[in-house]
Short mmCIF file of C-alpha atoms in Angstrom, two decimals:
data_model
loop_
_atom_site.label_atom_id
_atom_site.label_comp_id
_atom_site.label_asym_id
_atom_site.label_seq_id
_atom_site.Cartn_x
_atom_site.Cartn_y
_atom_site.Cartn_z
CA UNK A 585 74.29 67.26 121.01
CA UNK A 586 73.45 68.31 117.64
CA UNK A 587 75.48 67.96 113.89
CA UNK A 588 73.85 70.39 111.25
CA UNK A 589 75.01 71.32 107.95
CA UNK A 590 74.57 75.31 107.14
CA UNK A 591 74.36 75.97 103.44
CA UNK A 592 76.96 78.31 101.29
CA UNK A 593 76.00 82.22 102.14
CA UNK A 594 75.79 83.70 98.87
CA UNK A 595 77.26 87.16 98.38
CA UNK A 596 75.98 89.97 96.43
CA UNK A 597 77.31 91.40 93.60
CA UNK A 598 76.40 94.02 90.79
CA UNK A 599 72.77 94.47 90.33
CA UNK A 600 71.86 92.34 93.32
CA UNK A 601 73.18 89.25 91.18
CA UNK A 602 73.94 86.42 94.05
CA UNK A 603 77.07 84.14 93.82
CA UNK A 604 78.57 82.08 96.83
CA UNK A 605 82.27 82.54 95.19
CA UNK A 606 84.01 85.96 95.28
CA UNK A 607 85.76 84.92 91.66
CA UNK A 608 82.43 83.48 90.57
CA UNK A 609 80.32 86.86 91.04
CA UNK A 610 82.57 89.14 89.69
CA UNK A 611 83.09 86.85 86.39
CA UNK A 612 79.89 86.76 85.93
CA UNK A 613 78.08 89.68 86.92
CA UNK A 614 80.31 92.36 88.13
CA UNK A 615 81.45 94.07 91.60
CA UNK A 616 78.67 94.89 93.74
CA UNK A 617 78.73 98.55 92.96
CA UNK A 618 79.82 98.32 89.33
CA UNK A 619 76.32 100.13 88.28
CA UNK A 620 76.82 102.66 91.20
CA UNK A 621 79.53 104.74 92.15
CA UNK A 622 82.12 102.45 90.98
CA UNK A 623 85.98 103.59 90.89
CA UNK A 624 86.69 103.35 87.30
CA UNK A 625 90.01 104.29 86.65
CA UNK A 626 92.99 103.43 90.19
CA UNK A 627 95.36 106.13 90.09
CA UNK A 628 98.29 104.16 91.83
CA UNK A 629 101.85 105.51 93.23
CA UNK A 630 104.84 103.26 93.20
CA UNK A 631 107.79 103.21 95.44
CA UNK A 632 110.51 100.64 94.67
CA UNK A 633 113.98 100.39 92.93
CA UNK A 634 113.48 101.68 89.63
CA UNK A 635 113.51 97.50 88.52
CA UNK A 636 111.10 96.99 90.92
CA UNK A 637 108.61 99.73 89.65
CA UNK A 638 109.40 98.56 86.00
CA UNK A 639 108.84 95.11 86.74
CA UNK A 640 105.26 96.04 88.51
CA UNK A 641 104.29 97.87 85.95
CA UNK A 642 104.96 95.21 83.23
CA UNK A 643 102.80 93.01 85.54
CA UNK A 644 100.28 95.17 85.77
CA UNK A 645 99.71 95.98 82.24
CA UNK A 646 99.61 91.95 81.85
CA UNK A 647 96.60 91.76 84.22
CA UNK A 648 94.55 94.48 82.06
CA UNK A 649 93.95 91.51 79.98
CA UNK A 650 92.66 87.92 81.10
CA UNK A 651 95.03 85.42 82.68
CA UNK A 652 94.29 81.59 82.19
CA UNK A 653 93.67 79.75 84.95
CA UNK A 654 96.11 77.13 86.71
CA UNK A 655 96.24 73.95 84.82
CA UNK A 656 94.09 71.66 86.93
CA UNK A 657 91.32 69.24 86.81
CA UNK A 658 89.87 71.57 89.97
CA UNK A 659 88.28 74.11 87.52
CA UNK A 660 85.59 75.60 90.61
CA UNK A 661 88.97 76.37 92.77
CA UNK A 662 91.29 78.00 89.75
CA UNK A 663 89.83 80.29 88.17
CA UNK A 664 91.19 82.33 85.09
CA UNK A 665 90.92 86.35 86.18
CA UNK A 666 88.90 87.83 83.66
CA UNK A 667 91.41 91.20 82.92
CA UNK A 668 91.92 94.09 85.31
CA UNK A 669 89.57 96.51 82.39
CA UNK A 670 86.63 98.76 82.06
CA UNK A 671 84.77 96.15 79.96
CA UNK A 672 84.86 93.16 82.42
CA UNK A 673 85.34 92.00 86.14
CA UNK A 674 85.67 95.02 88.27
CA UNK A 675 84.62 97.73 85.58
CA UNK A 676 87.62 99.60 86.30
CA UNK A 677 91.38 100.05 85.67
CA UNK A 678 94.53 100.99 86.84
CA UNK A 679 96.33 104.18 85.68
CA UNK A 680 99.66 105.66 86.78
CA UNK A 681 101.76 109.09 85.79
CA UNK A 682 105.39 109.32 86.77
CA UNK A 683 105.02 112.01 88.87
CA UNK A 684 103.55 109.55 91.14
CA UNK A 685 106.57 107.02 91.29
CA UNK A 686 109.54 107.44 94.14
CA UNK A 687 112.57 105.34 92.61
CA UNK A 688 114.69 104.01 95.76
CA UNK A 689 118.31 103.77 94.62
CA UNK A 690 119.94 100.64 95.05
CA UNK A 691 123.14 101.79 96.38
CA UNK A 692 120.46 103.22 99.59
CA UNK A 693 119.46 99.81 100.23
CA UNK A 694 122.86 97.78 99.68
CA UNK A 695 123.89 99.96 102.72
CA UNK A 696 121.31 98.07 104.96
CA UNK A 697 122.18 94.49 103.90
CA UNK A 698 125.43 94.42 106.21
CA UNK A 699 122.91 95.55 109.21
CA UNK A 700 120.90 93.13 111.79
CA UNK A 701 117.72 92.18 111.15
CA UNK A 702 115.80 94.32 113.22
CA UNK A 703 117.73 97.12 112.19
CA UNK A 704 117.68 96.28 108.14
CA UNK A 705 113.57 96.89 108.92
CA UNK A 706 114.05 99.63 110.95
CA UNK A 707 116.11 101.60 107.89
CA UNK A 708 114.05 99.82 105.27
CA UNK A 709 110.91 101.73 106.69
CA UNK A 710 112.52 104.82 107.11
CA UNK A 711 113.88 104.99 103.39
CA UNK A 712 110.02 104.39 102.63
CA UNK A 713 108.40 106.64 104.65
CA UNK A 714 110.38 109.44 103.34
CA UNK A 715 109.46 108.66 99.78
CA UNK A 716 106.01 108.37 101.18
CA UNK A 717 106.25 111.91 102.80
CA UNK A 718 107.42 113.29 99.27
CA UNK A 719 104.35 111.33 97.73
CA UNK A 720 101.92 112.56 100.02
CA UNK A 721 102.21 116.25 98.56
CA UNK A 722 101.42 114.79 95.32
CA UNK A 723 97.67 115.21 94.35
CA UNK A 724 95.67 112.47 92.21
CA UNK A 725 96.32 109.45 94.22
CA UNK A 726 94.30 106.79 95.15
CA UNK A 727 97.06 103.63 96.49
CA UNK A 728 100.19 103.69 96.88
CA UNK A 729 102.23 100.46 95.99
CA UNK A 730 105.04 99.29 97.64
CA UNK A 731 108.00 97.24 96.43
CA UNK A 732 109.38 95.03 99.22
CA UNK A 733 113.09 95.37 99.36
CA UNK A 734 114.57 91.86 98.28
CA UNK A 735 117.77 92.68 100.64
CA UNK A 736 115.78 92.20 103.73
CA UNK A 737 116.02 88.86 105.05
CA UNK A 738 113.10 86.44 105.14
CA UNK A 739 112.00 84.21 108.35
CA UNK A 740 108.48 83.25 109.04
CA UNK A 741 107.71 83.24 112.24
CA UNK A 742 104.25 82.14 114.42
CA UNK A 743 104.03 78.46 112.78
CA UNK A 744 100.83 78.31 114.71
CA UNK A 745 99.34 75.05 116.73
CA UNK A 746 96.93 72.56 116.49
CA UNK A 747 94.44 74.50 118.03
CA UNK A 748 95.46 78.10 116.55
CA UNK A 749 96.42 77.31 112.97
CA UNK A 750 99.00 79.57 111.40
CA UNK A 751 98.07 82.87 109.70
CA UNK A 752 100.20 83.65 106.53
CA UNK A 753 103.61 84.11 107.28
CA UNK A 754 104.85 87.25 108.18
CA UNK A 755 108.35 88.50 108.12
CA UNK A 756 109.06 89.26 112.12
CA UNK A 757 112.46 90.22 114.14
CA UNK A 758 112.22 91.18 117.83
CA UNK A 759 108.74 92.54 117.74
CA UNK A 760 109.47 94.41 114.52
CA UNK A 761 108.05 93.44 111.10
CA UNK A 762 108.44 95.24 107.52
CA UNK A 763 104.84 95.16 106.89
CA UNK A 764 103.16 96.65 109.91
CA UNK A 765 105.95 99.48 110.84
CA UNK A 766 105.44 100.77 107.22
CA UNK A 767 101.90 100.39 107.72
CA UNK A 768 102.18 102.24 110.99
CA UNK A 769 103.95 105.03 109.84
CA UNK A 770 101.73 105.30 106.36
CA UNK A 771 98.45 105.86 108.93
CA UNK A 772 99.73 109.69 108.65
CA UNK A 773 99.16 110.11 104.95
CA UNK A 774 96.15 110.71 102.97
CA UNK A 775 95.76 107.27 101.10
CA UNK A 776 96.51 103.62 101.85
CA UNK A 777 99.40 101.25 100.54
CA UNK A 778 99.68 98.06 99.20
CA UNK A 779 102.62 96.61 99.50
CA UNK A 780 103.70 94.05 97.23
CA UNK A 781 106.67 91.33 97.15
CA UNK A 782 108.96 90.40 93.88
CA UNK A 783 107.96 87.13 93.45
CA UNK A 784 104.17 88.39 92.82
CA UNK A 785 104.93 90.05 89.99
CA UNK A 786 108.49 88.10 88.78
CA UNK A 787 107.34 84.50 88.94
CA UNK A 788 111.67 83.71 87.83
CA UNK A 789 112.45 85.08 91.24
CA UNK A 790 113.27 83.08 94.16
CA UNK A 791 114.15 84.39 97.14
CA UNK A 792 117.96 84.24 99.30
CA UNK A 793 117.93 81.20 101.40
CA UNK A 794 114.84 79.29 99.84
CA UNK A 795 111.23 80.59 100.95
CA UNK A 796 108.93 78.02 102.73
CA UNK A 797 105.96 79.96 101.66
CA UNK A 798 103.77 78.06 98.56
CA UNK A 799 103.45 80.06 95.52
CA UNK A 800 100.17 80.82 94.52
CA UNK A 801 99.67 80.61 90.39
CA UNK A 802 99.06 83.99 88.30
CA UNK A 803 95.52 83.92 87.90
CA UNK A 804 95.26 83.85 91.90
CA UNK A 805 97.93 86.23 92.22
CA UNK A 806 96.15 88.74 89.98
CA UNK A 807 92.77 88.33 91.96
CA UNK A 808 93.93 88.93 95.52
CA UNK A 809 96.37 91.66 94.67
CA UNK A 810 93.40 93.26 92.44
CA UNK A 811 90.56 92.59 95.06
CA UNK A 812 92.88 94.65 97.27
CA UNK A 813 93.39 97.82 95.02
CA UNK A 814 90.11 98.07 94.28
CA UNK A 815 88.76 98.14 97.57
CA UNK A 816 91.77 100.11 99.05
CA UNK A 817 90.74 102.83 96.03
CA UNK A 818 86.74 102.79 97.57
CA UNK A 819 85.22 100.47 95.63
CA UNK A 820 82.62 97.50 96.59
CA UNK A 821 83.74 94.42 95.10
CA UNK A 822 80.99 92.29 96.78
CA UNK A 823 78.60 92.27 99.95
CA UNK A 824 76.77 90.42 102.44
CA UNK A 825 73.22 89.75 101.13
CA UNK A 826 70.70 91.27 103.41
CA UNK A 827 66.94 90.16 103.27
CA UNK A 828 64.41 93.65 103.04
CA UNK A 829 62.86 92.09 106.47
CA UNK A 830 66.12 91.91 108.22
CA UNK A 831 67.74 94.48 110.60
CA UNK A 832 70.55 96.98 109.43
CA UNK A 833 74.01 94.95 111.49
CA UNK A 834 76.77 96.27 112.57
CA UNK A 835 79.65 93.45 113.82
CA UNK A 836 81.95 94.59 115.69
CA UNK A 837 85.23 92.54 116.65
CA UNK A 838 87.50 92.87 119.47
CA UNK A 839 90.79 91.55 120.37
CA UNK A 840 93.88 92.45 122.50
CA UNK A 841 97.28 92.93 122.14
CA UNK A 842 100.60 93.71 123.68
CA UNK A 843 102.37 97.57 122.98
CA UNK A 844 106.07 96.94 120.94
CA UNK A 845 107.76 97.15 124.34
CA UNK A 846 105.87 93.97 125.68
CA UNK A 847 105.88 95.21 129.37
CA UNK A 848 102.17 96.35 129.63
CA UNK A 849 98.90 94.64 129.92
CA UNK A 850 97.09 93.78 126.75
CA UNK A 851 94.95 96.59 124.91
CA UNK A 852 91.94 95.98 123.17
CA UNK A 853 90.96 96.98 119.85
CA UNK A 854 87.27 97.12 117.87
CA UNK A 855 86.91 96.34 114.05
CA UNK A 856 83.36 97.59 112.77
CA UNK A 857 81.79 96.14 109.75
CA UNK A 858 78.48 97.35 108.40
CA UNK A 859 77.23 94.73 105.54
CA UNK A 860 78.76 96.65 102.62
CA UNK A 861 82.04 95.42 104.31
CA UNK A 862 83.23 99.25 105.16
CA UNK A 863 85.51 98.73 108.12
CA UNK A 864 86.26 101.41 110.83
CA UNK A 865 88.96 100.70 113.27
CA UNK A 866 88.89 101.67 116.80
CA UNK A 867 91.31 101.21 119.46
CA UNK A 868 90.51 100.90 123.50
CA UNK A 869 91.49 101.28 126.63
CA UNK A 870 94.19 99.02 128.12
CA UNK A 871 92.99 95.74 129.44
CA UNK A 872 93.92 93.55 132.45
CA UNK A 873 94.63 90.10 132.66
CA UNK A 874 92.24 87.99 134.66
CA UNK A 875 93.60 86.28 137.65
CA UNK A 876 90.70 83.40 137.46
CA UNK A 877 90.66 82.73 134.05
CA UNK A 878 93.57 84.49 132.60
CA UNK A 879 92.13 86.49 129.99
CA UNK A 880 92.52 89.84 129.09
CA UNK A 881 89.50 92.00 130.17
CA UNK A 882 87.43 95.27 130.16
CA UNK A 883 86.56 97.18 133.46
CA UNK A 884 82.65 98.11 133.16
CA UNK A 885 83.63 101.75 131.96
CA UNK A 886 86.01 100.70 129.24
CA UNK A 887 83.89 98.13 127.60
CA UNK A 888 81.21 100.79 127.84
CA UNK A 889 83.64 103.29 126.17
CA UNK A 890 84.86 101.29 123.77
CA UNK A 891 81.05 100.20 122.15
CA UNK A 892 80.16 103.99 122.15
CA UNK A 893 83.28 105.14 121.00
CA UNK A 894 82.67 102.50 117.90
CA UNK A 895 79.24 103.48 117.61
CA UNK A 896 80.44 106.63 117.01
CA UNK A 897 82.69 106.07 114.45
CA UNK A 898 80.14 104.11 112.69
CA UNK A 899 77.96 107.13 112.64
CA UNK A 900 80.12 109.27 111.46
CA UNK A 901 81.38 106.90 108.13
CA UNK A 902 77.46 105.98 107.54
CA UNK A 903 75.27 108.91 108.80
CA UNK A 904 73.26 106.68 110.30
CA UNK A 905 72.83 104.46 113.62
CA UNK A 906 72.62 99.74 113.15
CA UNK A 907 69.36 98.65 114.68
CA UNK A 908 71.53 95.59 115.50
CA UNK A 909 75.04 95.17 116.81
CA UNK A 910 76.96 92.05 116.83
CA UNK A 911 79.71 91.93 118.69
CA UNK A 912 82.30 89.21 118.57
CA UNK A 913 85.57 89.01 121.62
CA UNK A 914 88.32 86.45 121.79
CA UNK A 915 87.92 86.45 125.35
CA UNK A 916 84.91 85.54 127.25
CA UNK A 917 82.44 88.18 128.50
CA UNK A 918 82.78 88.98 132.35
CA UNK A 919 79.43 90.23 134.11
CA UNK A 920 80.98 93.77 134.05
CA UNK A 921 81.77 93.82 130.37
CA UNK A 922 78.53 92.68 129.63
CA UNK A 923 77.24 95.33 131.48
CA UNK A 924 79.40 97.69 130.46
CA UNK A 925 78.17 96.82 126.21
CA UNK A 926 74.46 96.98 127.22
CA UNK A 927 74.88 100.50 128.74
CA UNK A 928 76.40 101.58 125.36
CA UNK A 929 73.89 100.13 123.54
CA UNK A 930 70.63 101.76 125.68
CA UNK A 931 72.66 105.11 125.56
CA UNK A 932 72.84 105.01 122.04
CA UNK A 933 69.23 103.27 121.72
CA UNK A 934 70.32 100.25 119.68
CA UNK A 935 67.22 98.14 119.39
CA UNK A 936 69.56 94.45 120.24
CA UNK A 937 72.79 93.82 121.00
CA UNK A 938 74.21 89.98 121.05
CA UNK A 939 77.44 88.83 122.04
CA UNK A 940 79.45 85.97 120.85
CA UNK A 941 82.50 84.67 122.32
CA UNK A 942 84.86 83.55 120.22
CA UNK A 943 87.48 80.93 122.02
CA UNK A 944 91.03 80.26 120.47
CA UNK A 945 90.41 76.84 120.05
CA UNK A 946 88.31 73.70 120.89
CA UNK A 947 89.28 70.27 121.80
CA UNK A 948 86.59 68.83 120.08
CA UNK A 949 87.00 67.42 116.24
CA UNK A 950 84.41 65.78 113.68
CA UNK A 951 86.09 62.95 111.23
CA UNK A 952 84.49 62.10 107.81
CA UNK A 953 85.05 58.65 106.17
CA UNK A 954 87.02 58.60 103.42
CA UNK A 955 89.92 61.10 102.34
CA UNK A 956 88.80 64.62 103.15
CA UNK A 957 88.05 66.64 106.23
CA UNK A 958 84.21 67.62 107.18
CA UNK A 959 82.21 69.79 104.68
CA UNK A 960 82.63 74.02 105.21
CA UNK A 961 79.24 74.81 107.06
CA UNK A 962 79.22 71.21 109.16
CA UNK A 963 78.18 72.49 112.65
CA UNK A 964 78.36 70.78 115.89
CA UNK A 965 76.20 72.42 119.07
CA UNK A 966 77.42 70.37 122.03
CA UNK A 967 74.80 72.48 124.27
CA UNK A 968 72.47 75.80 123.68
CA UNK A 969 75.26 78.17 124.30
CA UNK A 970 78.78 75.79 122.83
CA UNK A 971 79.39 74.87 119.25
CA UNK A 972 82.12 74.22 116.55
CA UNK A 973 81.98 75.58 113.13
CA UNK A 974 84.28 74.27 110.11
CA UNK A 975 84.33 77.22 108.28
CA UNK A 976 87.69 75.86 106.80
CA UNK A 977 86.61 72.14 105.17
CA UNK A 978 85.50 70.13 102.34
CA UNK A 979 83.97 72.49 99.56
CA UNK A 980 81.19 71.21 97.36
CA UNK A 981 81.90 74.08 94.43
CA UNK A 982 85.49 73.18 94.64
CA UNK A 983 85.19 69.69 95.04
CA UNK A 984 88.23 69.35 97.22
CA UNK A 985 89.40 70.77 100.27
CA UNK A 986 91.92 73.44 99.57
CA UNK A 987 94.29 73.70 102.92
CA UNK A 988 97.41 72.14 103.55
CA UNK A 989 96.66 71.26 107.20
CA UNK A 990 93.98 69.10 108.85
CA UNK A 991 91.31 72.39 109.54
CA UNK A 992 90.50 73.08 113.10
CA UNK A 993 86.69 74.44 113.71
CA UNK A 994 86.06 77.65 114.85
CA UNK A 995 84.37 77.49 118.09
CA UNK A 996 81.74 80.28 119.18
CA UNK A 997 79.73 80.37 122.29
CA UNK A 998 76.56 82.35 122.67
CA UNK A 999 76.53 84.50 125.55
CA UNK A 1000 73.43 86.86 125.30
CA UNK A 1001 71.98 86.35 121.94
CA UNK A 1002 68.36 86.18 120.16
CA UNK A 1003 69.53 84.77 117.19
CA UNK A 1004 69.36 80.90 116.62
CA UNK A 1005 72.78 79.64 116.68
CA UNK A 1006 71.85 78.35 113.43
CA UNK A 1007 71.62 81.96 112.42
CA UNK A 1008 74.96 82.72 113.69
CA UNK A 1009 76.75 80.07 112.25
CA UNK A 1010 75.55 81.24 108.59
CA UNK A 1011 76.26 84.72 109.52
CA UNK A 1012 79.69 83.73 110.91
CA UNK A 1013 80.73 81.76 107.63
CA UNK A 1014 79.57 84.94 105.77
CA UNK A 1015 82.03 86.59 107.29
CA UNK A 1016 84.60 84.57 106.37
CA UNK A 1017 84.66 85.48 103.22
CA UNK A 1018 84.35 89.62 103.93
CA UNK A 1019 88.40 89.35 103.46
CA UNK A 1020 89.26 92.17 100.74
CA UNK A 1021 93.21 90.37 100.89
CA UNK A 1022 92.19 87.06 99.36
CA UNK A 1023 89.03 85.68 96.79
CA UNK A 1024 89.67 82.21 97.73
CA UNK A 1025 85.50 82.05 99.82
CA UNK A 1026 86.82 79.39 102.24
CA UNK A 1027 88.57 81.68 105.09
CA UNK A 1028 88.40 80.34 108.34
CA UNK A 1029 87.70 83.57 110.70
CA UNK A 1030 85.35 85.96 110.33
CA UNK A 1031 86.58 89.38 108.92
CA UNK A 1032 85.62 91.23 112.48
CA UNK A 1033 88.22 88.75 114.54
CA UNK A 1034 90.68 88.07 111.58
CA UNK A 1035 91.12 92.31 111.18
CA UNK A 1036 90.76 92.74 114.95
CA UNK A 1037 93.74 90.57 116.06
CA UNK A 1038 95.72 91.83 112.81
CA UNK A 1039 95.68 95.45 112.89
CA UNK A 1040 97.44 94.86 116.61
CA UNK A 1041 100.85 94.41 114.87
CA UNK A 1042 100.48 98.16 113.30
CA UNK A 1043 98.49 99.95 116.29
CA UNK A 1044 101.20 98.56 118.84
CA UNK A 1045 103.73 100.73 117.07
CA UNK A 1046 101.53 103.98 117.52
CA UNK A 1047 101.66 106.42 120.44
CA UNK A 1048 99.65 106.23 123.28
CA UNK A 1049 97.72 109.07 122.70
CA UNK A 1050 97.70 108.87 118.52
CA UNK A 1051 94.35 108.20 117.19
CA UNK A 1052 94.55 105.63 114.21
CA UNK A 1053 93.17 106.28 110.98
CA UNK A 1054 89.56 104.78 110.84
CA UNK A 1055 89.22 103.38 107.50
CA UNK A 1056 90.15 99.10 107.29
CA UNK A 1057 91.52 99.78 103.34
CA UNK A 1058 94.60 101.59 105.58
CA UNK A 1059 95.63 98.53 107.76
CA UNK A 1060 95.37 95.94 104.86
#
């Protein structure tokens, strides 16, 4: 048994400048391809209620210039956002032309308020996706933003366990969600969408019924949504540091998931992340559920397939091949699937290939005297191939631990690795913060497992046979 503390991964940012906070880096020294091939001006479409778009716009204009920072003696967690502007942060700004807004009357969606649930969504995403259609034939476009209808009803769903600790609510009726149906059906146009709730950018608003979910303050508000736009629009606002002596990674994340009907075995999915944070989504074949251990698993042919078929897709967005491959699975690695990845990797003659198995939880804890949980980065290896990594935790830079929750580690085991586990770990809490949704550098899964089990919400509602669009910036 062995405790180790793994130092902050910095990030990279414009110019090779180094930061280990997202908000930090770009404040100070721009995005990470500000002096490159930056995108300097968003050209964004807006569907909404012609309030909605109003109101959005109003906000946006506010964020062109800088927004002061929460009110707190916590300065390294709040941080002001420097202005959405050519001259500072991100280099860039956000333009919009009227041709490329798609008012939604209000009358339309009064007429779904007297509806159920699941069926409110259902016509919800069908008034959008027509407006989308319309806006799809429209040329100089780079994001699309969507207003959530305030009509449909809110009810968060999946408040997690001990050992699985809840993602960020998500609006959910009978298998059926706002969120991933529109993004479902928006995989068929040419750019991504971002959609976007009221009480973002209309901090009087409160929601029907109350809303359990905690408000984050303007300055934070301004960053994620910002972060997201930027990226969605091609940009690079930061990237994983990468020594000249190291190998070119790819990591590579896969998780399972159910189809909408629920009746069929669990299907796997692949994110791929190169270390500029470019993601390419792949989907599998369908998996079966282990009688021994009840997992989902690959046959040796489908977890061959699936590596080559990401691979492939990694070649094709890069024009060029990793000389390492990570790849991380929720479910441990049968003999079979292991084979089945190594065979991939000689066909395609990747010079290493380690595996990590990510469990859903661990029944092993660490306590720290005093008030706060155990420092981000404090990891305990219970034997060569078992540890637990608080990746959520006490953070020195923000002098407080910013959850609401007692943090759970993440466990990894190492199945068939070179890398020190040490290594892993860092590389692992790197990857934490590879989240283009949120700035805040403290995630607690890395971006290859947290986009992996995601994106199953959105692919679920695709055919069988429909191939999903590759780019990550689409399934945000």
């Amino acid at each position: 048994m062995k405790l180790s503390l793994l130092d902050e991964p910095e990030l990279e940012f414009s110019t090779g400048s180094r930061h280990a906070d997202p908000r930090h880096g770009i404040t100070f020294y721009g995005s990470a391809d500000a002096d490159l091939a930056a995108p300097r001006a968003i050209r964004v479409g807006i569907i909404g209620t012609r309030d909605a778009i109003d109101g959005v716009k109003r906000w946006l204009d506010k964020c062109r210039s800088p927004i002061a920072a929460k009110s707190s003696h916590l300065t390294g967690l709040f941080l002001s956002f420097p202005g959405f502007d050519t001259n500072v942060g991100f280099r860039s700004t956000i333009v919009w032309d009227t041709r490329l807004e798609r008012p939604i009357t209000t009358h339309a969606l009064r007429n779904i308020e007297s509806l159920s649930p699941a069926e409110a969504v259902a016509a919800a995403v069908d008034l959008y996706d027509t407006e989308l259609t319309a806006l799809n034939e429209e040329p100089g476009c780079d994001v699309v933003l969507i207003c959530r209808p305030d009509v449909l009803p809110e009810q968060v769903m999946n408040s997690g366990t001990p050992d699985r600790p809840r993602r960020e609510p998500r609006v959910e009726y009978a298998g059926v969600d706002f969120h991933s149906l529109l993004k479902a059906r928006s995989l068929k146009t040419s750019r991504p969408i971002q959609i976007i709730r009221r009480e973002t950018w209309d901090a009087a608003y409160k929601p029907k019924g109350g809303d359990r979910r905690q408000q984050q303050d303007e300055a934070t508000k301004a960053w994620n949504l910002h972060t997201a736009l930027y990226y969605q629009a091609g940009g690079v606002p930061w990237r994983m540091t990468r020594a000249a002596e190291d190998l070119t990674s790819c990591f590579v994340g896969v998780a399972f998931y159910r189809d909408s009907a629920r009746d069929t075995l669990q299907t796997s999915v692949a994110q791929v992340f190169n270390q500029r944070g470019d993601g390419v989504i792949v989907r599998g074949a369908p998996a079966r559920q282990s009688r021994d251990d009840r997992q989902p698993h690959l046959t040796e042919n489908d977890a061959k397939s699936l590596l080559s078929q990401s691979l492939a897709s990694y070649r094709r967005e890069h024009r060029t091949m990793p000389a390492r491959v990570m790849l991380h699975k929720t479910s441990s690695f049968t003999d079979a699937e292991q084979r089945g990845f190594r065979a991939a990797a000689v066909d395609d003659h990747i010079d290493l290939l380690e595996l990590v198995w990510l469990p859903r939880g661990d029944s092993v804890r660490l306590f720290r005297s005093g008030e706060f949980p155990p420092l981000r980065g404090t990891m305990l290896s219970l034997s060569e191939q078992r540890h637990v990594l608080y990746t959520r935790g006490s953070v020195p830079l923000y002098k407080t631990y910013a959850g609401m929750y007692v943090p759970s580690p993440l466990p990894f085991r190492l199945v068939d690795t070179e890398s020190s586990a040490e290594e892993i770990g860092t590389e692992l809490l790197t990857l934490t913060k590879m989240n283009w949704n949120a700035t805040q550098m403290d995630g607690r899964l890395p971006i290859t497992i947290r986009t992996a089990e995601s994106i199953g919400g959105i692919l679920k509602h695709l055919d069988p046979g429909e191939t999903p669009a590759p780019r990550y910036a689409y399934y945000m």
